mmCIF file of C-alpha atoms in Angstrom:
data_model
loop_
_atom_site.group_PDB
_atom_site.id
_atom_site.type_symbol
_atom_site.label_atom_id
_atom_site.label_comp_id
_atom_site.label_asym_id
_atom_site.label_seq_id
_atom_site.Cartn_x
_atom_site.Cartn_y
_atom_site.Cartn_z
ATOM 1 C CA MET M 1 0.000 0.000 0.000
ATOM 2 C CA ARG M 2 2.758 2.455 0.944
ATOM 3 C CA ARG M 3 4.659 1.624 -2.210
ATOM 4 C CA GLN M 4 1.682 2.137 -4.511
ATOM 5 C CA LEU M 5 0.851 5.408 -2.794
ATOM 6 C CA GLY M 6 4.402 6.666 -3.333
ATOM 7 C CA ILE M 7 4.372 5.614 -6.982
ATOM 8 C CA GLY M 8 0.999 7.335 -7.445
ATOM 9 C CA VAL M 9 2.313 10.607 -5.981
ATOM 10 C CA ILE M 10 5.377 10.633 -8.248
ATOM 11 C CA ALA M 11 3.546 9.646 -11.412
ATOM 12 C CA GLY M 12 0.610 11.954 -10.602
ATOM 13 C CA ILE M 13 2.845 15.029 -10.306
ATOM 14 C CA GLY M 14 4.632 14.150 -13.548
ATOM 15 C CA VAL M 15 1.451 13.550 -15.516
ATOM 16 C CA ALA M 16 -0.334 16.600 -14.108
ATOM 17 C CA THR M 17 2.505 19.017 -14.920
ATOM 18 C CA ALA M 18 2.848 17.495 -18.394
ATOM 19 C CA GLN M 19 -0.878 17.892 -19.121
ATOM 20 C CA LEU M 20 -0.953 21.489 -17.874
ATOM 21 C CA THR M 21 2.118 22.306 -19.962
ATOM 22 C CA VAL M 22 0.540 20.879 -23.105
ATOM 23 C CA TYR M 23 -2.616 22.845 -22.340
ATOM 24 C CA GLY M 24 -0.540 26.021 -21.986
ATOM 25 C CA ILE M 25 1.207 25.399 -25.296
ATOM 26 C CA VAL M 26 -2.108 24.820 -27.091
ATOM 27 C CA SER M 27 -3.597 27.934 -25.437
ATOM 28 C CA GLY M 28 -0.668 30.114 -26.560
ATOM 29 C CA ALA M 29 0.551 30.888 -23.043
ATOM 30 C CA TYR M 30 4.200 30.802 -24.130
ATOM 31 C CA ASP M 31 5.434 33.939 -25.907
ATOM 32 C CA GLY M 32 7.737 33.368 -28.841
ATOM 33 C CA LEU M 33 10.140 30.569 -29.615
ATOM 34 C CA VAL M 34 12.429 31.311 -26.652
ATOM 35 C CA GLY M 35 9.548 31.220 -24.182
ATOM 36 C CA LEU M 36 8.264 28.012 -25.727
ATOM 37 C CA ILE M 37 11.646 26.320 -25.353
ATOM 38 C CA THR M 38 12.648 27.604 -21.899
ATOM 39 C CA ASP M 39 9.238 27.233 -20.279
ATOM 40 C CA GLY M 40 7.332 24.796 -22.465
ATOM 41 C CA VAL M 41 9.763 22.179 -23.763
ATOM 42 C CA LEU M 42 11.967 22.177 -20.652
ATOM 43 C CA THR M 43 8.926 21.780 -18.439
ATOM 44 C CA LEU M 44 7.827 18.786 -20.502
ATOM 45 C CA LEU M 45 11.310 17.283 -20.072
ATOM 46 C CA PHE M 46 11.133 17.779 -16.313
ATOM 47 C CA SER M 47 7.696 16.150 -16.285
ATOM 48 C CA ALA M 48 8.996 13.236 -18.361
ATOM 49 C CA LEU M 49 11.851 12.791 -15.865
ATOM 50 C CA VAL M 50 9.382 12.626 -12.994
ATOM 51 C CA ILE M 51 7.177 10.137 -14.871
ATOM 52 C CA GLY M 52 10.286 8.048 -15.583
ATOM 53 C CA ALA M 53 11.118 8.064 -11.875
ATOM 54 C CA GLY M 54 7.619 6.768 -11.202
ATOM 55 C CA TYR M 55 8.139 3.938 -13.677
ATOM 56 C CA TRP M 56 11.505 3.105 -12.061
ATOM 57 C CA ALA M 57 9.815 3.035 -8.647
ATOM 58 C CA GLN M 58 7.256 0.586 -10.037
ATOM 59 C CA THR M 59 9.862 -1.838 -11.421
ATOM 60 C CA THR M 60 12.686 -1.626 -8.880
ATOM 61 C CA ASP M 61 13.117 -4.043 -5.980
ATOM 62 C CA ARG M 62 14.047 -1.298 -3.526
ATOM 63 C CA PRO M 63 12.260 -1.397 -0.144
ATOM 64 C CA ASP M 64 8.850 0.264 0.134
ATOM 65 C CA TRP M 65 10.146 2.950 2.459
ATOM 66 C CA ASP M 66 12.716 4.016 -0.155
ATOM 67 C CA ILE M 67 9.895 4.626 -2.634
ATOM 68 C CA VAL M 68 7.921 6.537 -0.009
ATOM 69 C CA ARG M 69 10.962 8.725 0.736
ATOM 70 C CA LEU M 70 11.457 9.365 -2.979
ATOM 71 C CA ALA M 71 7.808 10.400 -3.310
ATOM 72 C CA GLY M 72 8.202 12.668 -0.286
ATOM 73 C CA TRP M 73 11.216 14.396 -1.804
ATOM 74 C CA CYS M 74 9.330 14.819 -5.100
ATOM 75 C CA LEU M 75 6.291 16.329 -3.365
ATOM 76 C CA VAL M 76 8.362 18.609 -1.145
ATOM 77 C CA GLY M 77 10.339 19.855 -4.149
ATOM 78 C CA ALA M 78 7.204 20.630 -6.135
ATOM 79 C CA ILE M 79 5.556 22.421 -3.205
ATOM 80 C CA ALA M 80 8.695 24.360 -2.215
ATOM 81 C CA ILE M 81 9.611 25.663 -5.665
ATOM 82 C CA GLY M 82 5.957 26.083 -6.619
ATOM 83 C CA GLY M 83 5.319 27.974 -3.358
ATOM 84 C CA PHE M 84 8.028 30.519 -4.116
ATOM 85 C CA GLU M 85 6.619 30.969 -7.589
ATOM 86 C CA LEU M 86 3.112 31.361 -6.145
ATOM 87 C CA LEU M 87 4.143 34.563 -4.396
ATOM 88 C CA THR M 88 5.329 35.993 -7.690
ATOM 89 C CA ALA M 89 2.188 34.760 -9.453
ATOM 90 C CA LEU M 90 -0.088 36.466 -6.926
ATOM 91 C CA SER M 91 1.759 39.729 -7.459
ATOM 92 C CA LEU M 92 1.325 39.413 -11.225
ATOM 93 C CA TYR M 93 -2.346 38.511 -10.799
ATOM 94 C CA ALA M 94 -2.882 41.608 -8.680
ATOM 95 C CA ALA M 95 -1.261 43.632 -11.441
ATOM 96 C CA GLY M 96 -3.759 42.249 -13.961
ATOM 97 C CA ALA M 97 -1.929 39.288 -15.466
ATOM 98 C CA ALA M 98 -4.001 36.650 -17.276
ATOM 99 C CA GLU M 99 -4.857 33.429 -15.487
ATOM 100 C CA ILE M 100 -3.194 31.314 -18.184
ATOM 101 C CA GLU M 101 0.117 33.073 -17.483
ATOM 102 C CA LEU M 102 -0.202 32.290 -13.778
ATOM 103 C CA LEU M 103 -0.948 28.660 -14.599
ATOM 104 C CA ARG M 104 2.130 28.512 -16.868
ATOM 105 C CA ALA M 105 4.406 29.928 -14.172
ATOM 106 C CA LEU M 106 3.116 27.596 -11.462
ATOM 107 C CA THR M 107 3.288 24.532 -13.732
ATOM 108 C CA THR M 108 6.876 25.280 -14.739
ATOM 109 C CA ALA M 109 7.919 25.827 -11.113
ATOM 110 C CA ALA M 110 6.176 22.657 -9.900
ATOM 111 C CA ALA M 111 7.757 20.502 -12.622
ATOM 112 C CA ARG M 112 11.237 21.867 -11.898
ATOM 113 C CA GLY M 113 10.767 21.424 -8.166
ATOM 114 C CA ALA M 114 9.533 17.850 -8.586
ATOM 115 C CA ALA M 115 12.515 16.973 -10.802
ATOM 116 C CA LEU M 116 14.870 18.566 -8.283
ATOM 117 C CA GLY M 117 13.192 16.608 -5.496
ATOM 118 C CA ILE M 118 13.646 13.382 -7.460
ATOM 119 C CA GLY M 119 17.360 14.135 -7.733
ATOM 120 C CA PHE M 120 17.723 14.740 -4.001
ATOM 121 C CA GLY M 121 15.537 11.720 -3.258
ATOM 122 C CA LEU M 122 17.646 9.343 -5.360
ATOM 123 C CA PHE M 123 20.785 10.635 -3.647
ATOM 124 C CA ASP M 124 19.169 10.179 -0.234
ATOM 125 C CA ILE M 125 17.993 6.611 -0.757
ATOM 126 C CA GLU M 126 21.322 5.609 -2.332
ATOM 127 C CA ARG M 127 23.168 7.086 0.637
ATOM 128 C CA ARG M 128 20.942 5.166 3.019
ATOM 129 C CA ARG M 129 21.429 2.000 0.977
ATOM 130 C CA THR M 130 25.217 2.383 1.162
ATOM 131 C CA LYS M 131 24.946 2.914 4.904
ATOM 132 C CA ARG M 132 22.861 -0.248 5.278
ATOM 133 C CA ARG M 133 25.365 -2.221 3.218
ATOM 134 C CA GLY M 134 28.214 -0.948 5.372
ATOM 135 C CA ALA M 135 26.385 -1.936 8.531
ATOM 136 C CA GLU M 136 25.630 -5.388 7.095
ATOM 137 C CA LEU M 137 29.283 -5.891 6.142
ATOM 138 C CA GLU M 138 30.324 -4.936 9.660
ATOM 139 C CA ARG M 139 27.885 -7.468 11.077
ATOM 140 C CA GLN M 140 29.240 -10.141 8.724
ATOM 141 C CA VAL M 141 32.804 -9.367 9.789
ATOM 142 C CA ASP M 142 31.768 -9.549 13.444
ATOM 143 C CA ARG M 143 30.051 -12.900 12.860
ATOM 144 C CA LEU M 144 33.113 -14.220 11.022
ATOM 145 C CA GLU M 145 35.367 -13.053 13.842
ATOM 146 C CA GLU M 146 33.078 -14.687 16.387
ATOM 147 C CA PHE M 147 32.988 -17.914 14.377
ATOM 148 C CA ALA M 148 36.776 -17.971 14.035
ATOM 149 C CA SER M 149 37.240 -17.401 17.748
ATOM 150 C CA VAL M 150 34.764 -20.122 18.688
ATOM 151 C CA VAL M 151 36.292 -22.627 16.279
ATOM 152 C CA SER M 152 39.760 -21.719 17.497
ATOM 153 C CA HIS M 153 38.799 -22.203 21.152
ATOM 154 C CA ASP M 154 36.819 -25.402 20.569
ATOM 155 C CA LEU M 155 39.654 -26.990 18.579
ATOM 156 C CA ARG M 156 42.564 -25.786 20.664
ATOM 157 C CA SER M 157 41.196 -27.158 23.920
ATOM 158 C CA PRO M 158 40.988 -30.834 22.851
ATOM 159 C CA LEU M 159 44.299 -30.474 20.983
ATOM 160 C CA THR M 160 45.978 -29.305 24.170
ATOM 161 C CA VAL M 161 44.553 -32.293 26.036
ATOM 162 C CA ALA M 162 45.648 -34.651 23.267
ATOM 163 C CA LYS M 163 49.185 -33.281 23.247
ATOM 164 C CA GLY M 164 49.405 -33.621 27.026
ATOM 165 C CA ASN M 165 48.329 -37.233 26.837
ATOM 166 C CA MET M 166 50.816 -37.893 24.046
ATOM 167 C CA GLU M 167 53.614 -36.629 26.269
ATOM 168 C CA LEU M 168 52.535 -39.092 28.941
ATOM 169 C CA ILE M 169 52.352 -41.913 26.409
ATOM 170 C CA GLY M 170 55.806 -40.970 25.162
ATOM 171 C CA ASP M 171 57.267 -41.875 28.546
ATOM 172 C CA ASN M 172 56.163 -45.463 28.003
ATOM 173 C CA GLU M 173 59.081 -47.278 26.340
ATOM 174 C CA SER M 174 56.827 -50.014 24.988
ATOM 175 C CA VAL M 175 55.073 -47.562 22.623
ATOM 176 C CA ASP M 176 56.472 -47.212 19.107
ATOM 177 C CA GLU M 177 58.237 -43.823 18.896
ATOM 178 C CA GLU M 178 57.496 -43.559 15.192
ATOM 179 C CA LEU M 179 53.773 -43.938 15.872
ATOM 180 C CA ILE M 180 53.976 -41.213 18.518
ATOM 181 C CA ALA M 181 55.804 -38.971 16.044
ATOM 182 C CA HIS M 182 53.024 -39.463 13.495
ATOM 183 C CA VAL M 183 50.353 -38.440 16.013
ATOM 184 C CA GLU M 184 52.349 -35.452 17.233
ATOM 185 C CA PHE M 185 52.890 -34.343 13.650
ATOM 186 C CA ALA M 186 49.129 -34.557 13.016
ATOM 187 C CA HIS M 187 48.504 -32.428 16.104
ATOM 188 C CA ASP M 188 51.020 -29.835 14.935
ATOM 189 C CA ARG M 189 49.409 -29.743 11.505
ATOM 190 C CA MET M 190 45.998 -29.162 13.069
ATOM 191 C CA SER M 191 47.417 -26.325 15.181
ATOM 192 C CA GLU M 192 48.982 -24.796 12.078
ATOM 193 C CA ILE M 193 45.697 -24.979 10.172
ATOM 194 C CA ILE M 194 43.875 -23.303 13.074
ATOM 195 C CA GLU M 195 46.391 -20.460 13.182
ATOM 196 C CA ASP M 196 46.310 -20.024 9.408
ATOM 197 C CA SER M 197 42.501 -20.093 9.332
ATOM 198 C CA LEU M 198 42.355 -17.361 11.958
ATOM 199 C CA ALA M 199 44.902 -15.296 10.043
ATOM 200 C CA LEU M 200 42.921 -15.763 6.832
ATOM 201 C CA ALA M 201 39.683 -14.661 8.516
ATOM 202 C CA ARG M 202 41.203 -11.650 10.231
ATOM 203 C CA GLY M 203 43.866 -10.631 7.733
ATOM 204 C CA GLY M 204 41.388 -9.171 5.230
ATOM 205 C CA ASN M 205 40.050 -6.496 7.579
ATOM 206 C CA GLU M 206 40.934 -3.093 6.154
ATOM 207 C CA VAL M 207 43.982 -1.458 7.698
ATOM 208 C CA THR M 208 42.622 1.801 9.107
ATOM 209 C CA ASP M 209 45.533 2.960 11.269
ATOM 210 C CA PRO M 210 48.835 2.217 9.489
ATOM 211 C CA GLU M 211 52.163 3.416 10.831
ATOM 212 C CA PRO M 212 55.635 3.860 9.302
ATOM 213 C CA VAL M 213 57.443 0.509 9.218
ATOM 214 C CA ASP M 214 61.096 -0.178 8.333
ATOM 215 C CA ILE M 215 60.889 -3.116 5.939
ATOM 216 C CA GLU M 216 64.514 -4.135 6.516
ATOM 217 C CA GLU M 217 63.977 -4.426 10.246
ATOM 218 C CA LEU M 218 60.697 -6.286 9.823
ATOM 219 C CA ALA M 219 62.116 -8.680 7.203
ATOM 220 C CA THR M 220 65.026 -9.531 9.504
ATOM 221 C CA GLN M 221 62.621 -10.186 12.375
ATOM 222 C CA ALA M 222 60.404 -12.391 10.188
ATOM 223 C CA TRP M 223 63.407 -14.372 8.960
ATOM 224 C CA GLN M 224 64.581 -14.981 12.518
ATOM 225 C CA THR M 225 61.058 -16.082 13.461
ATOM 226 C CA VAL M 226 61.021 -18.818 10.800
ATOM 227 C CA GLY M 227 64.514 -19.944 11.887
ATOM 228 C CA GLY M 228 66.609 -18.700 8.969
ATOM 229 C CA ASN M 229 70.302 -17.833 9.134
ATOM 230 C CA ASP M 230 71.976 -14.542 8.289
ATOM 231 C CA GLU M 231 73.641 -15.841 5.124
ATOM 232 C CA THR M 232 70.392 -16.783 3.386
ATOM 233 C CA LEU M 233 68.459 -13.488 3.593
ATOM 234 C CA THR M 234 69.498 -10.318 1.745
ATOM 235 C CA VAL M 235 67.651 -7.020 2.186
ATOM 236 C CA THR M 236 68.630 -4.440 -0.430
ATOM 237 C CA THR M 237 66.346 -1.607 0.642
ATOM 238 C CA GLY M 238 65.811 0.552 3.674
ATOM 239 C CA MET M 239 62.421 1.821 2.544
ATOM 240 C CA GLU M 240 59.626 2.623 4.961
ATOM 241 C CA LEU M 241 56.007 1.610 4.412
ATOM 242 C CA ASP M 242 52.764 2.770 5.983
ATOM 243 C CA ALA M 243 51.446 -0.563 7.209
ATOM 244 C CA ASP M 244 50.153 -2.632 10.090
ATOM 245 C CA PRO M 245 53.417 -4.024 11.543
ATOM 246 C CA GLU M 246 51.906 -7.273 12.832
ATOM 247 C CA ARG M 247 50.172 -8.148 9.590
ATOM 248 C CA LEU M 248 53.135 -7.166 7.417
ATOM 249 C CA LEU M 249 55.334 -9.348 9.643
ATOM 250 C CA ARG M 250 52.936 -12.264 9.067
ATOM 251 C CA LEU M 251 53.032 -11.603 5.311
ATOM 252 C CA LEU M 252 56.833 -11.826 5.222
ATOM 253 C CA GLU M 253 56.901 -14.902 7.479
ATOM 254 C CA ASN M 254 54.497 -16.720 5.158
ATOM 255 C CA LEU M 255 56.582 -15.873 2.088
ATOM 256 C CA PHE M 256 59.781 -17.031 3.817
ATOM 257 C CA ARG M 257 58.157 -20.274 4.958
ATOM 258 C CA ASN M 258 56.898 -20.837 1.428
ATOM 259 C CA ALA M 259 60.440 -20.489 0.078
ATOM 260 C CA ILE M 260 61.809 -22.846 2.751
ATOM 261 C CA GLU M 261 59.105 -25.475 2.177
ATOM 262 C CA HIS M 262 59.734 -25.573 -1.545
ATOM 263 C CA GLY M 263 63.456 -25.533 -0.944
ATOM 264 C CA ALA M 264 62.949 -28.591 1.250
ATOM 265 C CA GLU M 265 61.094 -30.345 -1.555
ATOM 266 C CA ASP M 266 64.158 -30.132 -3.776
ATOM 267 C CA ASP M 267 66.615 -31.128 -1.048
ATOM 268 C CA ASP M 268 68.428 -34.475 -1.425
ATOM 269 C CA SER M 269 68.202 -36.719 1.614
ATOM 270 C CA ASP M 270 69.640 -40.053 2.619
ATOM 271 C CA ASP M 271 66.555 -41.918 1.488
ATOM 272 C CA GLY M 272 67.043 -41.363 -2.224
ATOM 273 C CA GLY M 273 65.833 -37.798 -2.454
ATOM 274 C CA ASP M 274 62.462 -38.433 -0.820
ATOM 275 C CA PRO M 275 61.718 -35.284 1.256
ATOM 276 C CA ILE M 276 59.392 -37.191 3.562
ATOM 277 C CA ALA M 277 60.768 -39.917 5.794
ATOM 278 C CA ALA M 278 58.259 -42.317 7.375
ATOM 279 C CA GLY M 279 55.465 -39.907 6.457
ATOM 280 C CA LEU M 280 57.116 -37.030 8.351
ATOM 281 C CA PRO M 281 59.228 -34.071 7.174
ATOM 282 C CA ASP M 282 62.948 -34.712 7.522
ATOM 283 C CA ASP M 283 63.375 -31.860 10.006
ATOM 284 C CA TYR M 284 60.238 -32.617 12.037
ATOM 285 C CA GLY M 285 60.890 -31.990 15.706
ATOM 286 C CA ASP M 286 63.499 -29.298 15.057
ATOM 287 C CA ASP M 287 62.770 -25.718 15.999
ATOM 288 C CA GLU M 288 64.645 -24.470 12.934
ATOM 289 C CA PRO M 289 64.838 -25.647 9.320
ATOM 290 C CA ALA M 290 67.492 -28.225 8.640
ATOM 291 C CA ASP M 291 70.803 -26.847 7.356
ATOM 292 C CA SER M 292 70.364 -28.965 4.230
ATOM 293 C CA VAL M 293 67.192 -27.021 3.460
ATOM 294 C CA LEU M 294 68.881 -23.644 3.787
ATOM 295 C CA ASP M 295 72.003 -24.682 1.871
ATOM 296 C CA GLY M 296 71.917 -22.947 -1.487
ATOM 297 C CA LEU M 297 68.668 -21.113 -0.673
ATOM 298 C CA SER M 298 68.766 -17.359 -1.235
ATOM 299 C CA ILE M 299 65.982 -14.906 -0.438
ATOM 300 C CA THR M 300 66.067 -11.227 -1.397
ATOM 301 C CA VAL M 301 63.821 -8.409 -0.226
ATOM 302 C CA GLY M 302 64.113 -5.222 -2.267
ATOM 303 C CA GLN M 303 62.384 -2.175 -3.678
ATOM 304 C CA LEU M 304 60.678 -2.188 -7.077
ATOM 305 C CA SER M 305 62.456 -0.266 -9.808
ATOM 306 C CA ASP M 306 59.665 2.302 -10.055
ATOM 307 C CA ASP M 307 59.769 2.885 -6.260
ATOM 308 C CA GLU M 308 56.082 1.983 -5.967
ATOM 309 C CA GLY M 309 56.455 -1.094 -3.791
ATOM 310 C CA PHE M 310 58.692 -3.974 -2.789
ATOM 311 C CA TYR M 311 59.397 -7.569 -3.748
ATOM 312 C CA VAL M 312 60.413 -10.842 -2.129
ATOM 313 C CA ALA M 313 62.378 -13.202 -4.394
ATOM 314 C CA ASP M 314 64.008 -16.619 -3.959
ATOM 315 C CA ASN M 315 66.240 -18.788 -6.110
ATOM 316 C CA GLY M 316 64.093 -21.918 -6.104
ATOM 317 C CA ASP M 317 62.424 -23.573 -9.076
ATOM 318 C CA GLY M 318 59.866 -20.794 -9.459
ATOM 319 C CA ILE M 319 56.158 -21.107 -10.185
ATOM 320 C CA PRO M 320 54.800 -22.151 -13.616
ATOM 321 C CA GLU M 321 53.008 -19.311 -15.363
ATOM 322 C CA ASP M 322 49.721 -21.198 -15.630
ATOM 323 C CA GLU M 323 49.655 -21.721 -11.838
ATOM 324 C CA ARG M 324 50.460 -18.187 -10.702
ATOM 325 C CA GLU M 325 46.867 -17.079 -10.216
ATOM 326 C CA ASP M 326 45.785 -20.259 -8.445
ATOM 327 C CA ILE M 327 48.505 -20.191 -5.801
ATOM 328 C CA PHE M 328 46.762 -17.332 -3.994
ATOM 329 C CA GLU M 329 43.572 -19.376 -3.551
ATOM 330 C CA ALA M 330 42.881 -20.902 -0.149
ATOM 331 C CA GLY M 331 43.692 -24.613 0.012
ATOM 332 C CA VAL M 332 46.141 -24.634 -2.905
ATOM 333 C CA SER M 333 49.513 -26.098 -1.943
ATOM 334 C CA SER M 334 52.183 -28.049 -3.780
ATOM 335 C CA SER M 335 53.822 -28.973 -0.485
ATOM 336 C CA GLY M 336 52.760 -32.129 1.277
ATOM 337 C CA THR M 337 53.089 -30.418 4.652
ATOM 338 C CA GLY M 338 51.552 -27.034 3.929
ATOM 339 C CA SER M 339 48.099 -25.892 4.976
ATOM 340 C CA GLY M 340 47.403 -24.305 1.593
ATOM 341 C CA LEU M 341 46.511 -21.023 3.287
ATOM 342 C CA GLY M 342 49.890 -19.280 3.466
ATOM 343 C CA LEU M 343 49.794 -17.420 0.161
ATOM 344 C CA ALA M 344 46.046 -16.804 0.473
ATOM 345 C CA ILE M 345 46.834 -14.986 3.730
ATOM 346 C CA VAL M 346 49.560 -13.033 1.929
ATOM 347 C CA ARG M 347 47.060 -11.760 -0.641
ATOM 348 C CA ARG M 348 44.425 -10.958 2.003
ATOM 349 C CA ILE M 349 46.932 -8.901 4.004
ATOM 350 C CA ALA M 350 48.073 -7.068 0.864
ATOM 351 C CA GLN M 351 44.490 -6.265 -0.111
ATOM 352 C CA ALA M 352 43.742 -5.045 3.413
ATOM 353 C CA HIS M 353 46.521 -2.466 2.933
ATOM 354 C CA GLY M 354 45.192 -1.460 -0.488
ATOM 355 C CA TRP M 355 48.128 -3.125 -2.255
ATOM 356 C CA THR M 356 48.254 -5.516 -5.183
ATOM 357 C CA VAL M 357 50.381 -8.666 -5.291
ATOM 358 C CA SER M 358 51.613 -10.625 -8.290
ATOM 359 C CA VAL M 359 54.179 -13.341 -8.879
ATOM 360 C CA THR M 360 56.745 -13.519 -11.664
ATOM 361 C CA ASP M 361 60.172 -15.002 -12.365
ATOM 362 C CA ALA M 362 63.096 -13.842 -10.255
ATOM 363 C CA ASP M 363 66.246 -12.652 -12.037
ATOM 364 C CA GLY M 364 68.271 -15.693 -10.971
ATOM 365 C CA GLY M 365 65.436 -18.179 -11.281
ATOM 366 C CA GLY M 366 62.835 -18.875 -8.651
ATOM 367 C CA ALA M 367 59.733 -16.924 -7.690
ATOM 368 C CA ARG M 368 59.440 -13.191 -7.193
ATOM 369 C CA PHE M 369 56.419 -11.775 -5.354
ATOM 370 C CA GLU M 370 55.839 -8.108 -6.192
ATOM 371 C CA PHE M 371 53.756 -5.819 -3.978
ATOM 372 C CA ARG M 372 52.615 -2.488 -5.392
ATOM 373 C CA THR M 373 51.805 -0.182 -2.524
ATOM 374 C CA ASP M 374 50.443 2.563 -4.771
ATOM 375 C CA PRO M 375 48.535 0.686 -7.491
ATOM 376 C CA VAL M 376 47.157 2.640 -10.423
#
């Protein structure tokens, strides 16, 4: 009912002003060609615009209250502009002006006011729609955050209990140590997936309060976190970025781990080159990557040649061109021990900063991840 009433108000004003304008033209109320164009034709165009708005209101799926607000703006515009013109028309009528001239002036003013009201009304309902969308997105983010926290808590608690029990079982010499190692590895993988899932859920939130960050200092810290040595990492830039330090640190850590994991895949081991021994990574149980993994591995962090970002490159086998878009998707991993979320988190963090990320070939072979901090 409200919707039909609003549509009727809009269409009624448009049709009424159009009919009165046509009547004025037929009655010769418009003096000369200029008067016909400025008052007659333009008024018909304004009326047509209002009628078109009524048709749009009839066919759109916008809420009823949006249509009512649009009709209100249209009516207020017609009354406001027409009211000002009414004062002038009364003065002319008192001076002896013909009634047809008064009708022409009021019709023109009402049509212009209605069209102006339609313009303001469309702006108003679009603004309110954008506000509703923003509020809905905030609610979705809050629900996602709540879901991630609940899942994290509900999974971490039994994992902690399971790990505690495994430590007790490990004290029993009659239990196969290899079997225990398999279970512990599964627990560690589950913990890693939980952490990566949380980072993926939270990493895409827009960075609203960035601060100057020294990329050399942060890259060194990230490399130490993943257990790298000083000979493997080279930082060729001292540039500063406006970024969230914690999330940028996570971005670099994920890229470094990615380089180490793929370096480990190509490492020769005592079991004929198989990187997995007894179903476990060769260096499982170590706090740092095995020296054999880091031998020959080189990672470089530098500034792009156009000074519009930075890159992280390694000297591994690189990434085939037809796989470069897919690697940023969640769950995609060529490593048997990866969660498949590391590079997805990298892209989410970059997007949260307003950056773009792409992968290409490094100068000495390997993969080069380029981050443009001021994308065009």
